[in-house]
């Protein structure tokens, strides 16, 4: 299984965010998409998911089992629906429901099976992200694209989600995640850094320096090759 990016350019309206990006992801690999707010992380992920058209180039995937999780604060938690019913909604993405993973199995995979009968509005921020992941997993995806799943999570919950993603990667899934806090990207295999005018692809443990004056995200990550 592969996700291949060839000469990709994205933007919105008359605004171009970057052009000329080439990249390749294989089964069991992960990609962290880094950058400040407004640099195009969500636009890039939506293009990978087929929800936004690219301005140039193309995106090739060797599987049609792909799921996209938007930023979770965009999902209404006030709807009176139980966790297990919420997760089962993920089967709507399937043409053939025989391909689905059981909702109870998906909840067990993310570690919140005991919460199945709770309302989604009763979940903590971390538990809700896990429920959203479970909802995506019932469609049995090969590629998971997640837009800032760590937003608003405390350190413990963020580490739990990171471990879940590692477990899914070990199952051979391709994981693509946009991240605002670079400290959470250390365990990823590859990196794309967006600046709002260009995209830099880095393979295998780069030295990445990032400083943003508008947000509290100053950080420096140095990783041995």
PDB file of N, CA and C in Angstrom, residues 91-132:
ATOM      1  N   UNK A  91     -19.809   3.360   9.638  1.00  0.00           N
ATOM      2  CA  UNK A  91     -20.111   2.383   8.579  1.00  0.00           C
ATOM      3  C   UNK A  91     -20.794   3.038   7.384  1.00  0.00           C
ATOM      4  N   UNK A  92     -21.313   4.267   7.557  1.00  0.00           N
ATOM      5  CA  UNK A  92     -21.972   4.959   6.448  1.00  0.00           C
ATOM      6  C   UNK A  92     -20.998   5.252   5.310  1.00  0.00           C
ATOM      7  N   UNK A  93     -19.700   5.247   5.622  1.00  0.00           N
ATOM      8  CA  UNK A  93     -18.691   5.504   4.587  1.00  0.00           C
ATOM      9  C   UNK A  93     -18.447   4.295   3.697  1.00  0.00           C
ATOM     10  N   UNK A  94     -19.025   3.159   4.055  1.00  0.00           N
ATOM     11  CA  UNK A  94     -18.779   1.929   3.319  1.00  0.00           C
ATOM     12  C   UNK A  94     -19.897   1.621   2.343  1.00  0.00           C
ATOM     13  N   UNK A  95     -19.526   1.207   1.150  1.00  0.00           N
ATOM     14  CA  UNK A  95     -20.521   0.720   0.203  1.00  0.00           C
ATOM     15  C   UNK A  95     -20.935  -0.703   0.562  1.00  0.00           C
ATOM     16  N   UNK A  96     -19.986  -1.467   1.070  1.00  0.00           N
ATOM     17  CA  UNK A  96     -20.252  -2.848   1.465  1.00  0.00           C
ATOM     18  C   UNK A  96     -20.009  -2.975   2.964  1.00  0.00           C
ATOM     19  N   UNK A  97     -21.074  -3.037   3.759  1.00  0.00           N
ATOM     20  CA  UNK A  97     -20.935  -3.063   5.211  1.00  0.00           C
ATOM     21  C   UNK A  97     -20.293  -4.359   5.713  1.00  0.00           C
ATOM     22  N   UNK A  98     -20.156  -5.357   4.830  1.00  0.00           N
ATOM     23  CA  UNK A  98     -19.458  -6.580   5.233  1.00  0.00           C
ATOM     24  C   UNK A  98     -17.977  -6.307   5.518  1.00  0.00           C
ATOM     25  N   UNK A  99     -17.477  -5.176   5.010  1.00  0.00           N
ATOM     26  CA  UNK A  99     -16.077  -4.813   5.229  1.00  0.00           C
ATOM     27  C   UNK A  99     -15.872  -4.130   6.574  1.00  0.00           C
ATOM     28  N   UNK A 100     -16.953  -3.836   7.271  1.00  0.00           N
ATOM     29  CA  UNK A 100     -16.872  -3.041   8.496  1.00  0.00           C
ATOM     30  C   UNK A 100     -16.245  -3.817   9.652  1.00  0.00           C
ATOM     31  N   UNK A 101     -15.593  -3.067  10.528  1.00  0.00           N
ATOM     32  CA  UNK A 101     -15.139  -3.588  11.805  1.00  0.00           C
ATOM     33  C   UNK A 101     -16.267  -3.349  12.810  1.00  0.00           C
ATOM     34  N   UNK A 102     -16.546  -4.330  13.673  1.00  0.00           N
ATOM     35  CA  UNK A 102     -17.594  -4.157  14.672  1.00  0.00           C
ATOM     36  C   UNK A 102     -17.288  -2.959  15.558  1.00  0.00           C
ATOM     37  N   UNK A 103     -18.334  -2.197  15.889  1.00  0.00           N
ATOM     38  CA  UNK A 103     -18.153  -1.008  16.730  1.00  0.00           C
ATOM     39  C   UNK A 103     -17.541  -1.369  18.076  1.00  0.00           C
ATOM     40  N   UNK A 104     -17.956  -2.499  18.646  1.00  0.00           N
ATOM     41  CA  UNK A 104     -17.387  -2.914  19.934  1.00  0.00           C
ATOM     42  C   UNK A 104     -15.894  -3.226  19.809  1.00  0.00           C
ATOM     43  N   UNK A 105     -15.506  -3.796  18.663  1.00  0.00           N
ATOM     44  CA  UNK A 105     -14.090  -4.080  18.416  1.00  0.00           C
ATOM     45  C   UNK A 105     -13.294  -2.788  18.283  1.00  0.00           C
ATOM     46  N   UNK A 106     -13.857  -1.821  17.563  1.00  0.00           N
ATOM     47  CA  UNK A 106     -13.181  -0.534  17.390  1.00  0.00           C
ATOM     48  C   UNK A 106     -13.015   0.181  18.724  1.00  0.00           C
ATOM     49  N   UNK A 107     -14.054   0.126  19.567  1.00  0.00           N
ATOM     50  CA  UNK A 107     -13.964   0.755  20.888  1.00  0.00           C
ATOM     51  C   UNK A 107     -12.907   0.080  21.748  1.00  0.00           C
ATOM     52  N   UNK A 108     -12.800  -1.227  21.628  1.00  0.00           N
ATOM     53  CA  UNK A 108     -11.770  -1.952  22.380  1.00  0.00           C
ATOM     54  C   UNK A 108     -10.378  -1.577  21.878  1.00  0.00           C
ATOM     55  N   UNK A 109     -10.231  -1.395  20.552  1.00  0.00           N
ATOM     56  CA  UNK A 109      -8.939  -1.027  19.988  1.00  0.00           C
ATOM     57  C   UNK A 109      -8.437   0.301  20.526  1.00  0.00           C
ATOM     58  N   UNK A 110      -9.358   1.243  20.753  1.00  0.00           N
ATOM     59  CA  UNK A 110      -8.945   2.564  21.251  1.00  0.00           C
ATOM     60  C   UNK A 110      -9.033   2.660  22.774  1.00  0.00           C
ATOM     61  N   UNK A 111      -9.489   1.590  23.425  1.00  0.00           N
ATOM     62  CA  UNK A 111      -9.435   1.536  24.877  1.00  0.00           C
ATOM     63  C   UNK A 111     -10.578   2.178  25.630  1.00  0.00           C
ATOM     64  N   UNK A 112     -11.742   2.342  24.982  1.00  0.00           N
ATOM     65  CA  UNK A 112     -12.873   2.946  25.700  1.00  0.00           C
ATOM     66  C   UNK A 112     -14.131   2.084  25.613  1.00  0.00           C
ATOM     67  N   UNK A 113     -13.965   0.779  25.498  1.00  0.00           N
ATOM     68  CA  UNK A 113     -15.121  -0.117  25.435  1.00  0.00           C
ATOM     69  C   UNK A 113     -16.079   0.056  26.613  1.00  0.00           C
ATOM     70  N   UNK A 114     -15.606   0.304  27.845  1.00  0.00           N
ATOM     71  CA  UNK A 114     -16.539   0.470  28.964  1.00  0.00           C
ATOM     72  C   UNK A 114     -17.424   1.719  28.856  1.00  0.00           C
ATOM     73  N   UNK A 115     -17.106   2.628  27.939  1.00  0.00           N
ATOM     74  CA  UNK A 115     -17.870   3.874  27.805  1.00  0.00           C
ATOM     75  C   UNK A 115     -18.929   3.792  26.704  1.00  0.00           C
ATOM     76  N   UNK A 116     -19.181   2.611  26.179  1.00  0.00           N
ATOM     77  CA  UNK A 116     -20.037   2.452  24.997  1.00  0.00           C
ATOM     78  C   UNK A 116     -21.426   3.050  25.169  1.00  0.00           C
ATOM     79  N   UNK A 117     -21.999   2.984  26.353  1.00  0.00           N
ATOM     80  CA  UNK A 117     -23.369   3.439  26.565  1.00  0.00           C
ATOM     81  C   UNK A 117     -23.461   4.894  27.023  1.00  0.00           C
ATOM     82  N   UNK A 118     -22.316   5.522  27.276  1.00  0.00           N
ATOM     83  CA  UNK A 118     -22.332   6.926  27.667  1.00  0.00           C
ATOM     84  C   UNK A 118     -22.710   7.807  26.488  1.00  0.00           C
ATOM     85  N   UNK A 119     -23.219   9.004  26.763  1.00  0.00           N
ATOM     86  CA  UNK A 119     -23.442   9.978  25.702  1.00  0.00           C
ATOM     87  C   UNK A 119     -22.114  10.625  25.344  1.00  0.00           C
ATOM     88  N   UNK A 120     -21.944  11.000  24.080  1.00  0.00           N
ATOM     89  CA  UNK A 120     -20.667  11.574  23.671  1.00  0.00           C
ATOM     90  C   UNK A 120     -20.389  12.882  24.416  1.00  0.00           C
ATOM     91  N   UNK A 121     -21.434  13.587  24.821  1.00  0.00           N
ATOM     92  CA  UNK A 121     -21.253  14.829  25.558  1.00  0.00           C
ATOM     93  C   UNK A 121     -20.706  14.625  26.963  1.00  0.00           C
ATOM     94  N   UNK A 122     -20.708  13.385  27.437  1.00  0.00           N
ATOM     95  CA  UNK A 122     -20.188  13.077  28.763  1.00  0.00           C
ATOM     96  C   UNK A 122     -18.717  12.685  28.748  1.00  0.00           C
ATOM     97  N   UNK A 123     -18.126  12.638  27.563  1.00  0.00           N
ATOM     98  CA  UNK A 123     -16.735  12.215  27.443  1.00  0.00           C
ATOM     99  C   UNK A 123     -15.777  13.373  27.677  1.00  0.00           C
ATOM    100  N   UNK A 124     -14.596  13.052  28.182  1.00  0.00           N
ATOM    101  CA  UNK A 124     -13.533  14.045  28.262  1.00  0.00           C
ATOM    102  C   UNK A 124     -13.000  14.306  26.855  1.00  0.00           C
ATOM    103  N   UNK A 125     -12.164  15.326  26.724  1.00  0.00           N
ATOM    104  CA  UNK A 125     -11.605  15.655  25.405  1.00  0.00           C
ATOM    105  C   UNK A 125     -10.828  14.478  24.829  1.00  0.00           C
ATOM    106  N   UNK A 126     -10.011  13.833  25.658  1.00  0.00           N
ATOM    107  CA  UNK A 126      -9.230  12.695  25.178  1.00  0.00           C
ATOM    108  C   UNK A 126     -10.096  11.512  24.809  1.00  0.00           C
ATOM    109  N   UNK A 127     -11.118  11.232  25.627  1.00  0.00           N
ATOM    110  CA  UNK A 127     -12.031  10.133  25.330  1.00  0.00           C
ATOM    111  C   UNK A 127     -12.800  10.388  24.038  1.00  0.00           C
ATOM    112  N   UNK A 128     -13.145  11.662  23.787  1.00  0.00           N
ATOM    113  CA  UNK A 128     -13.888  11.982  22.577  1.00  0.00           C
ATOM    114  C   UNK A 128     -13.033  11.767  21.331  1.00  0.00           C
ATOM    115  N   UNK A 129     -11.757  12.140  21.397  1.00  0.00           N
ATOM    116  CA  UNK A 129     -10.858  11.871  20.261  1.00  0.00           C
ATOM    117  C   UNK A 129     -10.775  10.370  20.005  1.00  0.00           C
ATOM    118  N   UNK A 130     -10.711   9.585  21.071  1.00  0.00           N
ATOM    119  CA  UNK A 130     -10.670   8.126  20.909  1.00  0.00           C
ATOM    120  C   UNK A 130     -11.965   7.616  20.271  1.00  0.00           C
ATOM    121  N   UNK A 131     -13.099   8.184  20.667  1.00  0.00           N
ATOM    122  CA  UNK A 131     -14.372   7.786  20.058  1.00  0.00           C
ATOM    123  C   UNK A 131     -14.390   8.128  18.573  1.00  0.00           C
ATOM    124  N   UNK A 132     -13.841   9.291  18.213  1.00  0.00           N
ATOM    125  CA  UNK A 132     -13.770   9.677  16.800  1.00  0.00           C
ATOM    126  C   UNK A 132     -12.856   8.735  16.024  1.00  0.00           C
TER     127      UNK A 132
END
